[in-house]
Short mmCIF file of C-alpha atoms in Angstrom, two decimals:
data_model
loop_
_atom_site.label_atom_id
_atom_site.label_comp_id
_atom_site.label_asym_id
_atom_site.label_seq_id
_atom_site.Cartn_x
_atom_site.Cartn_y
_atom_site.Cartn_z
CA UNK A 162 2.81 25.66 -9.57
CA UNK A 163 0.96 23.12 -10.95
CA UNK A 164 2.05 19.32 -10.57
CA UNK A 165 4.18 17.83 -13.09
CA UNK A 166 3.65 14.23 -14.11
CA UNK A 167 6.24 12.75 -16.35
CA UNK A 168 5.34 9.05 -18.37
CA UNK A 169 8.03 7.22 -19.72
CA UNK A 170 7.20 5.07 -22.49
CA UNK A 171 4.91 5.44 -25.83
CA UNK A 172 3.25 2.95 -25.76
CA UNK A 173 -0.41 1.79 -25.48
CA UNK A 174 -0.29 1.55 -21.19
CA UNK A 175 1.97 5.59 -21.75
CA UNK A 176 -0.27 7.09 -24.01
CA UNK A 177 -3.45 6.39 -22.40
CA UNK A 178 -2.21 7.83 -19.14
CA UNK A 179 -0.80 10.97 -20.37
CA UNK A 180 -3.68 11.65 -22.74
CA UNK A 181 -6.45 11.29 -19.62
CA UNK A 182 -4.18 13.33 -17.51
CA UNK A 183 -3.93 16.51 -19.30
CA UNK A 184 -7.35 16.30 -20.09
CA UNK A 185 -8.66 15.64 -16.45
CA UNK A 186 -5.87 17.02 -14.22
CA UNK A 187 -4.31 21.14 -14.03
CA UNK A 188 -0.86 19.24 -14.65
CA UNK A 189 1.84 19.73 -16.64
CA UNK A 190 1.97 16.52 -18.50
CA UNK A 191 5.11 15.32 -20.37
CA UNK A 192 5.96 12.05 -21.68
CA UNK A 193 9.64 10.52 -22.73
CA UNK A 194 9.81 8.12 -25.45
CA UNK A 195 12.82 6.84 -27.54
CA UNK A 196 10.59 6.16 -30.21
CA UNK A 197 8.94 9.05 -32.60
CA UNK A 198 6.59 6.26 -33.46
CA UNK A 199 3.86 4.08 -31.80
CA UNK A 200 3.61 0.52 -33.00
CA UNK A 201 0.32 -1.64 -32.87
CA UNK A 202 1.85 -4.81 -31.93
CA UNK A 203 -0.94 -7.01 -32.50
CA UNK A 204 -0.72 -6.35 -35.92
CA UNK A 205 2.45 -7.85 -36.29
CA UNK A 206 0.97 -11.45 -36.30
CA UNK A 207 -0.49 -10.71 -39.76
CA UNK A 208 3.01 -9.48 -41.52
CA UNK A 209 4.24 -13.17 -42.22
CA UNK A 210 1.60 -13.85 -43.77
CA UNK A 211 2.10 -10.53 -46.14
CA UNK A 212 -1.78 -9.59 -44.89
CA UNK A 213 -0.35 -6.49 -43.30
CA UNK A 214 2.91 -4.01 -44.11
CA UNK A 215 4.52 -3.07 -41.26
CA UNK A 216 3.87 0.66 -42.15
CA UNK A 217 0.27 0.29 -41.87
CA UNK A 218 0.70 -0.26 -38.04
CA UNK A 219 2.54 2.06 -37.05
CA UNK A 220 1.04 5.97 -36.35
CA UNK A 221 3.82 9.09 -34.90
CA UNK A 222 3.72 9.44 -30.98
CA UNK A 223 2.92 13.44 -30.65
CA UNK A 224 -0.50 12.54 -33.30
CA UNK A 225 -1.86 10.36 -30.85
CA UNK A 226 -1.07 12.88 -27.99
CA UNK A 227 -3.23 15.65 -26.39
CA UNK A 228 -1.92 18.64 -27.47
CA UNK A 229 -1.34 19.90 -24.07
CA UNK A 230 1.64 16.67 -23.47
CA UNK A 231 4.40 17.92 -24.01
CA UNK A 232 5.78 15.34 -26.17
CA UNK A 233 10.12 14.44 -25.79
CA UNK A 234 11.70 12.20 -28.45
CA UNK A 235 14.70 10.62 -26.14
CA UNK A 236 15.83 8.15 -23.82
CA UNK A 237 15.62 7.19 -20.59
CA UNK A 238 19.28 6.58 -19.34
CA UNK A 239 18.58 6.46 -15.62
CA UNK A 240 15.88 6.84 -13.24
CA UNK A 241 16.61 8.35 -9.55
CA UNK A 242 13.86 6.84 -7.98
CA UNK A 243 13.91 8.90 -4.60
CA UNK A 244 13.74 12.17 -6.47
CA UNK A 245 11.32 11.05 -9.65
CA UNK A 246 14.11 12.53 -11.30
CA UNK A 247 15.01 11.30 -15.10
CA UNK A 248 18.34 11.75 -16.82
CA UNK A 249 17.63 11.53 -20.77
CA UNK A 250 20.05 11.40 -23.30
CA UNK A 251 19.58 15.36 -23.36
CA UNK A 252 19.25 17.22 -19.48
CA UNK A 253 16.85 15.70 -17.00
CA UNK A 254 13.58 16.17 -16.16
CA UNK A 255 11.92 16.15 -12.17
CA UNK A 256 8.46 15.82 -11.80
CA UNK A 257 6.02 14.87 -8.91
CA UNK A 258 4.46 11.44 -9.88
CA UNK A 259 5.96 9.26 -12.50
CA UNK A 260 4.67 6.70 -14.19
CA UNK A 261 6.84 4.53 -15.75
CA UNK A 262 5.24 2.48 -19.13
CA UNK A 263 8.65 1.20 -20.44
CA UNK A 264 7.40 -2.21 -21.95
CA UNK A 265 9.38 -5.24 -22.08
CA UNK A 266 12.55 -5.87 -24.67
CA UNK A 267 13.19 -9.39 -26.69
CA UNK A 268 16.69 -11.05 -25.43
CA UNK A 269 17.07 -13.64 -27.78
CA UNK A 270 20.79 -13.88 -27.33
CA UNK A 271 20.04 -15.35 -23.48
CA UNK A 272 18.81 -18.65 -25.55
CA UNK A 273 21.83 -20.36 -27.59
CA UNK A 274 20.93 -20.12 -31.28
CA UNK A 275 18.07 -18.86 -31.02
CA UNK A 276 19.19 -15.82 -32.89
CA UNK A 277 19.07 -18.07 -35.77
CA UNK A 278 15.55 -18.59 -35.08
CA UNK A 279 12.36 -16.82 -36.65
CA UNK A 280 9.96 -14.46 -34.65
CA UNK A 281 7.26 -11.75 -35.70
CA UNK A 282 7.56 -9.52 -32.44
CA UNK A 283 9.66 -6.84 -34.52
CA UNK A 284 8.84 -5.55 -37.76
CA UNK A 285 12.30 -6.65 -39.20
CA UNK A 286 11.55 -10.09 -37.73
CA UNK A 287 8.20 -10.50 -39.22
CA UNK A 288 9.23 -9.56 -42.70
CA UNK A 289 12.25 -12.15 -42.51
CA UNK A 290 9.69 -14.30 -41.74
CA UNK A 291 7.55 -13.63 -44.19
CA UNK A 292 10.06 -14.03 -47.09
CA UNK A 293 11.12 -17.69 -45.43
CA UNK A 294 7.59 -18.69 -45.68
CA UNK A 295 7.00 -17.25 -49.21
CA UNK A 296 10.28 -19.96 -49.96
CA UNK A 297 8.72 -22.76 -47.89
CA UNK A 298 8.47 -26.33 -49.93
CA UNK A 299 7.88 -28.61 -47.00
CA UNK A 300 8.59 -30.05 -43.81
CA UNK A 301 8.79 -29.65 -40.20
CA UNK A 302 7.70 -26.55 -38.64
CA UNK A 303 8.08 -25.83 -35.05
CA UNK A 304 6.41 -23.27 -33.39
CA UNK A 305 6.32 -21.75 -29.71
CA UNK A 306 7.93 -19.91 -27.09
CA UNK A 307 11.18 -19.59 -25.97
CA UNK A 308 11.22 -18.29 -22.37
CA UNK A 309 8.43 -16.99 -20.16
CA UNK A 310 6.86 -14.60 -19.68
CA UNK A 311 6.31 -13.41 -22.95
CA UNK A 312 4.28 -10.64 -24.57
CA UNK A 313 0.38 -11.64 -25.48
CA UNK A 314 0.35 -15.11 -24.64
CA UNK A 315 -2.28 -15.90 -27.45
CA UNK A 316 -0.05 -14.52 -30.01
CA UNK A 317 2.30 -17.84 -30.65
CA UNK A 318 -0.51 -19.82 -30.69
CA UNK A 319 -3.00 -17.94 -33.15
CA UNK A 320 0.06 -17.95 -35.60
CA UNK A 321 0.29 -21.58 -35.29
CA UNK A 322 -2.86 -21.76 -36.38
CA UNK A 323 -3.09 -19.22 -39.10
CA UNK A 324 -0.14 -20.84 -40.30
CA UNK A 325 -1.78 -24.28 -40.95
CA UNK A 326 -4.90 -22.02 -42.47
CA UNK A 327 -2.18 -20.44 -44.71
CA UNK A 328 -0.30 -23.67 -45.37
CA UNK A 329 -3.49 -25.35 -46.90
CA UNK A 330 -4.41 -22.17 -49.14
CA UNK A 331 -1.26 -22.31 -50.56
CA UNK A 332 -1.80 -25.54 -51.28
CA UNK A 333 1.11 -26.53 -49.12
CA UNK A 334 -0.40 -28.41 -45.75
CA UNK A 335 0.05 -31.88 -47.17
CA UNK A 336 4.01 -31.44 -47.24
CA UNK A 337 4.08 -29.25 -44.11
CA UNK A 338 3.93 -30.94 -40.29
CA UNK A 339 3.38 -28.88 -37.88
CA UNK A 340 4.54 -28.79 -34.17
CA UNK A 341 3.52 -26.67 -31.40
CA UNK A 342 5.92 -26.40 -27.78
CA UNK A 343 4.33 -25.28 -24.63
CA UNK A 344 6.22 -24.76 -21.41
CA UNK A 345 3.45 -26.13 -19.96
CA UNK A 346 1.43 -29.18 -19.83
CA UNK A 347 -0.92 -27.48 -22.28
CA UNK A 348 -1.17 -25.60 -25.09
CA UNK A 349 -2.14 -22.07 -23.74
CA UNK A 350 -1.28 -21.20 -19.93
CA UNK A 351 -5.31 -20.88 -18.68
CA UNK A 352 -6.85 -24.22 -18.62
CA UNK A 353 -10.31 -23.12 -19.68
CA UNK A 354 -8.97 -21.59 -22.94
CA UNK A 355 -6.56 -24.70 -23.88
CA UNK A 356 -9.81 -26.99 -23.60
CA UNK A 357 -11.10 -24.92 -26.19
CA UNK A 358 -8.06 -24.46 -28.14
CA UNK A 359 -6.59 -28.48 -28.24
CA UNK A 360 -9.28 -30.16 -29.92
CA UNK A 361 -8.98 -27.38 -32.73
CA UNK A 362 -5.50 -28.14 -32.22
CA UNK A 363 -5.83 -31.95 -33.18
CA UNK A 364 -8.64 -31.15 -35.46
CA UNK A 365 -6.49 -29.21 -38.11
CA UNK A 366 -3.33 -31.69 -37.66
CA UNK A 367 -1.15 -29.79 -34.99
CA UNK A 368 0.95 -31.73 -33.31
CA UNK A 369 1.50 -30.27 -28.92
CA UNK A 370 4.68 -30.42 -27.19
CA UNK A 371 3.79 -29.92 -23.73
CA UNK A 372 6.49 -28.61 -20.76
CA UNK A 373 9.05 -27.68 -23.49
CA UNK A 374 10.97 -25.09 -22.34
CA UNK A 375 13.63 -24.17 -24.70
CA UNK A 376 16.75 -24.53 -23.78
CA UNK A 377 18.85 -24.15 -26.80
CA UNK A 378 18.85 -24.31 -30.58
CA UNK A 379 21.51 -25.98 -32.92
CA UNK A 380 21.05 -24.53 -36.44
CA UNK A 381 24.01 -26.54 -38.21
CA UNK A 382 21.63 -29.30 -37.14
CA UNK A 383 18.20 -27.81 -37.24
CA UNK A 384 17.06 -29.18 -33.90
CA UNK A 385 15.79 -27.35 -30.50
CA UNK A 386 16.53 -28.47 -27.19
CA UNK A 387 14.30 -28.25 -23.95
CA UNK A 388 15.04 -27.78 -20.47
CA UNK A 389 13.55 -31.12 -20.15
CA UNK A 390 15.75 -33.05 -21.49
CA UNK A 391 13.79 -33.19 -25.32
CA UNK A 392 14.58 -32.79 -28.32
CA UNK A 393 13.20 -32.11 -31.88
CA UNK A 394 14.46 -31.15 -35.64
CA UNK A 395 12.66 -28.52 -37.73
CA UNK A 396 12.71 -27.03 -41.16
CA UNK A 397 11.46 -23.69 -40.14
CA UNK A 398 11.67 -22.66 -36.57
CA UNK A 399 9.52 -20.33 -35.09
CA UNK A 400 10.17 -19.00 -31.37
CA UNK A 401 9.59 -16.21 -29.63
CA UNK A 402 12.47 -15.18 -27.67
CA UNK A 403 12.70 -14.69 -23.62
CA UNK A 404 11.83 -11.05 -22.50
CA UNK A 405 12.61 -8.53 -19.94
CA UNK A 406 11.97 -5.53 -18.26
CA UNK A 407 14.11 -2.40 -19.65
CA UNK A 408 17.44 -2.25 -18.32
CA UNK A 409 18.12 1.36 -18.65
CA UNK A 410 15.07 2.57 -16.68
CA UNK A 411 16.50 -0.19 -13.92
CA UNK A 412 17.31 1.82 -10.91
CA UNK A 413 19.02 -0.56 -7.80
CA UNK A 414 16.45 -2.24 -5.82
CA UNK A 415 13.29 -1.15 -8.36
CA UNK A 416 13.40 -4.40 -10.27
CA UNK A 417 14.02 -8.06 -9.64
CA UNK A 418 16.62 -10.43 -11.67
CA UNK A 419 14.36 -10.38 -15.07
CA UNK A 420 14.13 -6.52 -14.55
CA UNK A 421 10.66 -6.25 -14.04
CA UNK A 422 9.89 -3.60 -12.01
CA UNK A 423 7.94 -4.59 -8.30
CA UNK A 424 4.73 -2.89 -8.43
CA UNK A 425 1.44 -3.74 -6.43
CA UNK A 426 -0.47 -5.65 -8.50
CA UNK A 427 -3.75 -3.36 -7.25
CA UNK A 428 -2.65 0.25 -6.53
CA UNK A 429 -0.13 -0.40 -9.08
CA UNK A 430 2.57 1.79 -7.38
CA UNK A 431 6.40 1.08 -7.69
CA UNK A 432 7.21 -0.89 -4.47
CA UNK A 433 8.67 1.58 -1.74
CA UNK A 434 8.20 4.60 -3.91
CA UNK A 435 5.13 7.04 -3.70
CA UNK A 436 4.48 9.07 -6.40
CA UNK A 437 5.76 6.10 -8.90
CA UNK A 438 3.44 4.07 -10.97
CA UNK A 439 4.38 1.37 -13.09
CA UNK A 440 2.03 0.11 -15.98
CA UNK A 441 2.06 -2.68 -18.52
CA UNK A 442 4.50 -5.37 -19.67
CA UNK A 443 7.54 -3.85 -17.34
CA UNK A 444 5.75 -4.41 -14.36
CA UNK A 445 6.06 -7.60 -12.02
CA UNK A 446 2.37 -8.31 -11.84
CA UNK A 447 1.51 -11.66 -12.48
CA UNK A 448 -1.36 -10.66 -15.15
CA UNK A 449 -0.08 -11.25 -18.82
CA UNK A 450 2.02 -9.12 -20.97
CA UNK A 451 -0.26 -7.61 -23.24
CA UNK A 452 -1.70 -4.11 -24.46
CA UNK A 453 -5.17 -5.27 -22.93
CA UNK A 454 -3.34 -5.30 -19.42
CA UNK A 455 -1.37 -1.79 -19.72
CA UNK A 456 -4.65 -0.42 -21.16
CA UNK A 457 -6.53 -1.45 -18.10
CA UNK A 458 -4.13 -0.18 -15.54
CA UNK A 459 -3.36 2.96 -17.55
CA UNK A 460 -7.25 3.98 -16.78
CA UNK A 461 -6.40 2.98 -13.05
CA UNK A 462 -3.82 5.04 -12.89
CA UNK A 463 -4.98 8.32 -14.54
CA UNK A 464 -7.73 7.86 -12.11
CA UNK A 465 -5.81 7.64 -9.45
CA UNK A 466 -3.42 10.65 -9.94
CA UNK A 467 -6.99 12.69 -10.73
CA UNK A 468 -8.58 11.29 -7.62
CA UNK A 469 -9.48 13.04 -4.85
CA UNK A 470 -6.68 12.51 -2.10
CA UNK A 471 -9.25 12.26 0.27
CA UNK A 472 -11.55 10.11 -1.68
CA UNK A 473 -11.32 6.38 -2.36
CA UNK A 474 -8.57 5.63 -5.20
CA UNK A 475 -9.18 2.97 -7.80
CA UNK A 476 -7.07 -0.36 -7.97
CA UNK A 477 -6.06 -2.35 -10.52
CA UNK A 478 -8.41 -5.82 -10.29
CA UNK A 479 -6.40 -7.37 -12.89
CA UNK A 480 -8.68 -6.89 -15.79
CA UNK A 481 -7.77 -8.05 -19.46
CA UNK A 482 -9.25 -8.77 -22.56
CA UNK A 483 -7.74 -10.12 -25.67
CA UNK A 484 -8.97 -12.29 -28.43
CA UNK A 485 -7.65 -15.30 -29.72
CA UNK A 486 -7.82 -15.69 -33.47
CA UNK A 487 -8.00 -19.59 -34.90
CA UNK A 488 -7.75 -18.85 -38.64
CA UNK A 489 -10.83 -20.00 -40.64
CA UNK A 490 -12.36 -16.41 -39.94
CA UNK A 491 -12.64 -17.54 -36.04
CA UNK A 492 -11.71 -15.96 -32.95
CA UNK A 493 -12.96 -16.18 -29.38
CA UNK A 494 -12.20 -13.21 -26.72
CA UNK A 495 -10.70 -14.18 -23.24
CA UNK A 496 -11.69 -11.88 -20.63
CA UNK A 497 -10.92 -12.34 -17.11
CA UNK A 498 -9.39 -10.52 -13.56
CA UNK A 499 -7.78 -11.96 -10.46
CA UNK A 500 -10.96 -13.80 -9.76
CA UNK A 501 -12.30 -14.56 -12.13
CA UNK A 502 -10.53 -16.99 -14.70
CA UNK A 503 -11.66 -16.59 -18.48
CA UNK A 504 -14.81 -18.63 -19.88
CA UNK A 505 -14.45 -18.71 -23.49
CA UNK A 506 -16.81 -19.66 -26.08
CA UNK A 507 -15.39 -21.94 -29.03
CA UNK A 508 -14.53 -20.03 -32.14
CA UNK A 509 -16.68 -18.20 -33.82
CA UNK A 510 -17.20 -15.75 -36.29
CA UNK A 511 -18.17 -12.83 -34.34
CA UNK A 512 -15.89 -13.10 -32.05
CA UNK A 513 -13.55 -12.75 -35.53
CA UNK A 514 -15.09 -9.45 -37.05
CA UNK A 515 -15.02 -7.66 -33.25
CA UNK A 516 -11.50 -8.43 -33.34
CA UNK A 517 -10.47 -7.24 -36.72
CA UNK A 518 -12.96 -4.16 -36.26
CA UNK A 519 -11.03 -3.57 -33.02
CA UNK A 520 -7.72 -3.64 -35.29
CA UNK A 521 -8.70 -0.81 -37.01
CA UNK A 522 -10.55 1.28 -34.57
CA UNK A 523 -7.36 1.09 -32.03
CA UNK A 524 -6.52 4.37 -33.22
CA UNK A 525 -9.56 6.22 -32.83
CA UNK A 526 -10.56 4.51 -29.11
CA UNK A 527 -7.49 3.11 -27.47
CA UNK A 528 -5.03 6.13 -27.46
CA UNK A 529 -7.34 8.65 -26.75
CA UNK A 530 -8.49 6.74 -23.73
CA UNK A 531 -12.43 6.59 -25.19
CA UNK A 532 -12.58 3.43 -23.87
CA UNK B 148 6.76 -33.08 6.32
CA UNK B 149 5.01 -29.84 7.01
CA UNK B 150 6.96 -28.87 10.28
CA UNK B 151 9.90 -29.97 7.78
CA UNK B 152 9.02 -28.08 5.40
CA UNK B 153 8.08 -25.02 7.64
CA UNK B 154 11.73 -24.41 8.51
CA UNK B 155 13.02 -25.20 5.16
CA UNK B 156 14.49 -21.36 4.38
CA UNK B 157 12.61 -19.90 1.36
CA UNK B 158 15.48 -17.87 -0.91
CA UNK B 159 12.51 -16.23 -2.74
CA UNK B 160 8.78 -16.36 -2.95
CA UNK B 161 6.77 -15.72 -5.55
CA UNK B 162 3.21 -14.01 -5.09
CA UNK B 163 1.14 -15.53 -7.90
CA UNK B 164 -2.66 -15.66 -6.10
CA UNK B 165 -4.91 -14.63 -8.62
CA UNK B 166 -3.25 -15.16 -11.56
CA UNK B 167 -4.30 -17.40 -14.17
CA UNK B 168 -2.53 -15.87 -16.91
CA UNK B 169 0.71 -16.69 -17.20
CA UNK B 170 -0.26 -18.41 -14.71
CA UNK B 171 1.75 -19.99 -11.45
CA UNK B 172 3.83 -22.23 -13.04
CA UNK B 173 4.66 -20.16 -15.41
CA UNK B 174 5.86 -17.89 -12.75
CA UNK B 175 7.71 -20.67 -11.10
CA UNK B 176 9.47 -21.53 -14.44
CA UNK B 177 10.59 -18.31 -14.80
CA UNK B 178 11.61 -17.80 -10.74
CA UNK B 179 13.69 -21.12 -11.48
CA UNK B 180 15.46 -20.21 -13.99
CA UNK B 181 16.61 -17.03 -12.43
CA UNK B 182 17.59 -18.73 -9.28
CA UNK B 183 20.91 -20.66 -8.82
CA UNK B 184 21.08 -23.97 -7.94
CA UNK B 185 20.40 -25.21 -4.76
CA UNK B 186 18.18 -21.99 -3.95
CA UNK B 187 14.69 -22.83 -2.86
CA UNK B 188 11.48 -21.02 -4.42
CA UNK B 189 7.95 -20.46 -2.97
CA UNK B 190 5.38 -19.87 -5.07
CA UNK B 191 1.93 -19.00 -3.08
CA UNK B 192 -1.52 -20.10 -5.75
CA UNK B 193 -4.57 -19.67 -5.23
CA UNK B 194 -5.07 -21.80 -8.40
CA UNK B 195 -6.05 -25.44 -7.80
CA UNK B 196 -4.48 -27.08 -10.64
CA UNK B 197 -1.21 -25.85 -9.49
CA UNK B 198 -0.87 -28.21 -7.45
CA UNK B 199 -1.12 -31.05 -9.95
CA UNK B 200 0.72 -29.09 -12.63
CA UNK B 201 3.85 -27.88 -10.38
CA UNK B 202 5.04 -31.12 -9.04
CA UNK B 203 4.56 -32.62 -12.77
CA UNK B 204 6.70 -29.94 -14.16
CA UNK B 205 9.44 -30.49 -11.22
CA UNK B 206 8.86 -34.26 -11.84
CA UNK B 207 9.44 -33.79 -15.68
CA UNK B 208 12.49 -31.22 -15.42
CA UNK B 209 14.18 -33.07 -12.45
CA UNK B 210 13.74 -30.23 -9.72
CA UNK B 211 13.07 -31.12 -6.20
CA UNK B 212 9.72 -30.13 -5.09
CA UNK B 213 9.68 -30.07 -1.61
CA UNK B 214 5.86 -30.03 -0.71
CA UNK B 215 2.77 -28.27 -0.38
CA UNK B 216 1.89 -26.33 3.03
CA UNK B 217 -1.99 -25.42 2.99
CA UNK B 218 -2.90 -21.88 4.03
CA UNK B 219 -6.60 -20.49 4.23
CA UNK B 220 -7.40 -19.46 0.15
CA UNK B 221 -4.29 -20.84 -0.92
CA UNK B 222 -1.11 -23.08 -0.88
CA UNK B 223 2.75 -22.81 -1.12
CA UNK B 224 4.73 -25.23 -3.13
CA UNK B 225 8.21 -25.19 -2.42
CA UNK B 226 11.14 -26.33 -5.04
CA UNK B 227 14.45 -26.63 -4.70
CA UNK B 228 16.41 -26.01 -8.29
CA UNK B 229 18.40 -29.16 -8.14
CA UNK B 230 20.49 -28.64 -11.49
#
């Protein structure tokens, strides 16, 4: 019989892995999603700004799959990690290695008020954001994060800073001051990339709140409170909300209190259980949340469950690459591993056209696993 | 303070050598808020400016931090979540 090998999650980290596997491996290959669709995230940042529709990011799940996945539109309600068997909303399904890809889920009702708040991390989010900007006047605009970790760390920061962009070709930047809170004593969590981020920062007139982490938000008065002890009043509020692992794929014991699941940050196996992988933003791994990290591992692991069992398996060396985009037609691309922290040039316009090309040629390299 | 701090029992530790993104404070922050107070987190960097940027933080958001025990590669700073 020939080994079954069951990914939960369609996502970028999911897809990769299942697509490698049936192409590599004599396996029967199935993945579970709850979604018939597969969202490019990244291109969320642009909806506010109406530069993208939502629809134009999003392709269906089984056209991005190898024909031989077998492809299940359902949901996970419970894993039983001992047996690597899943019960879905419909039957169950057993299989030999598992790989779980389940992403991470927004929980913006753990911050008080903050569901008053705006985001971009959800299609519906981004285009209630969008229509609040199209009816901004003036005033004080906050933006930032509201609980760690978060998905694509850049992401807050490079809307921050098309948003100023925006603001002054709408001829709006003169009535508009702009705030930017960091949990940390910086504005981006990697030292080398906030000293090339800050003085673009105070160049273009945003203002840094460093080690606020958001506490709560009052919306009858329009102000945000930090863990700190600070305070500050807004027009427009911009946060994104805490995250966590997903609940119903939490078995007892898998996960710790956020419910990220404990997996070794190099073989990238679910702690205690062979045969279980875990990839990309529901993992405990401290690399960042992003579809640069799940893509990375997702080679790692297809590799692995095609390697050799006598031969050396590959690990994980906590690879990522993302760009950072400043507005102005600038970017600069952050790559780094465990060892080897990020060097970043200041932004430029190449680094600008390799990321929008990138945004467009997801589909054809990303998925597939071309690359 | 070391031998102290040695014996001081550790309610969770937090593995965060090697990361620089979110980085060990970031890890802490998180590890802190999930912990109830009075419970004492570890977090083990390999990242030098933790050790500036954790006891600011702690400083800043009134938690205890306990100290810094050197290990070969790396360090643990201990806090205590004090509210």
């Amino acid at each position: 019989m020939e080994p079954r090998v069951a990914v939960v999650g369609g996502g970028t980290g999911g897809t990769i892995v299942a697509n490698l596997v049936a192409r590599r491996v004599e396996a029967e290959v199935t993945m579970v999603s709850r979604d018939a669709g597969h969202l490019y995230q990244p291109g969320l940042l642009y909806v506010p700004f109406g530069w993208v529709e939502p629809e134009q990011l999003v392709r269906t799940q089984r056209s991005l799959l190898d024909p031989r996945v077998r492809f299940i539109h359902d949901t996970v309600l419970a894993i039983d990690p001992a047996n690597r068997t899943l019960r879905l909303g419909d039957g169950e399904l057993t299989s030999d290695t598992l790989v779980l890809a389940t992403g991470a889920r927004l929980v913006p009702d753990e911050v008080p008020g903050l569901a008053e708040a705006h985001h971009f991390y959800t299609p519906t989010a981004a285009l209630r954001l969008r229509q609040a900007l199209d009816e901004f006047q003036g005033g004080h605009i906050v933006v930032g994060v509201a609980g760690v970790p978060y998905k694509c760390p850049p992401a807050p920061l490079e809307f921050a800073l098309l948003l100023e962009w925006e603001l002054r070709r709408r001829g709006l930047r003169e009535k508009a001051k702009l705030t930017y809170v960091s949990p940390l004593p910086r504005a981006f969590p990697i030292e080398s990339v906030a000293e090339v981020i800050e003085p673009v920062m105070t160049r273009r007139g945003i203002e840094l709140a460093t080690f606020f982490n958001v506490e709560e938000v009052d919306p009858s008065r329009r102000v945000v409170r930090s863990l700190e002890g600070d305070e500050l009043d807004y027009d427009l509020l911009v946060l994104i909300p805490p995250h966590r692992g997903t609940a119903p794929v939490v078995a007892d014991g898998i996960a710790d209190r956020g419910d990220w699941i404990h997996t070794d940050r190099e073989t990238l196996q679910v702690t205690g259980y062979d045969g279980i992988y875990a990839i990309g933003d529901t993992t405990d791994i401290p690399v960042s949340k992003s579809g640069s990290a799940a893509h990375f591992e997702a080679h790692v692991v297809a590799d692995r469950i095609a390697a050799n069992p006598n031969g050396a398996a590959p690990t994980y060396t906590g690879k990522v690459m993302c760009f950072l985009e400043s507005g102005e037609h600038q970017a600069t691309v952050l790559q780094f591993d465990y060892n080897h922290p990020p060097r970043p040039a200041a932004p430029n316009f190449a680094a600008f056209a390799m990321k929008r090309l990138f945004n467009r040629a997801y589909w054809y390299l990303v998925p597939p696993g071309r690359v | 303070m070391a031998v102290e701090l040695q014996e001081t029992k550790v309610d969770r530790t937090i593995d965060a050598r090697g990361s620089y993104c979110p980085g060990p404070l970031m890890e802490l922050i998180r590890a802190i808020r999930e912990a109830r107070v009075g419970e004492v987190v570890e977090v083990l960097s390999s990242d030098t400016g933790s050790r500036r940027d954790i006891p600011k933080w702690c400083e800043k958001a009134r938690h205890q931090f306990l100290g810094i025990v050197d290990e070969p590669g790396f360090a643990r700073l201990v806090v205590r979540k004090a509210r």
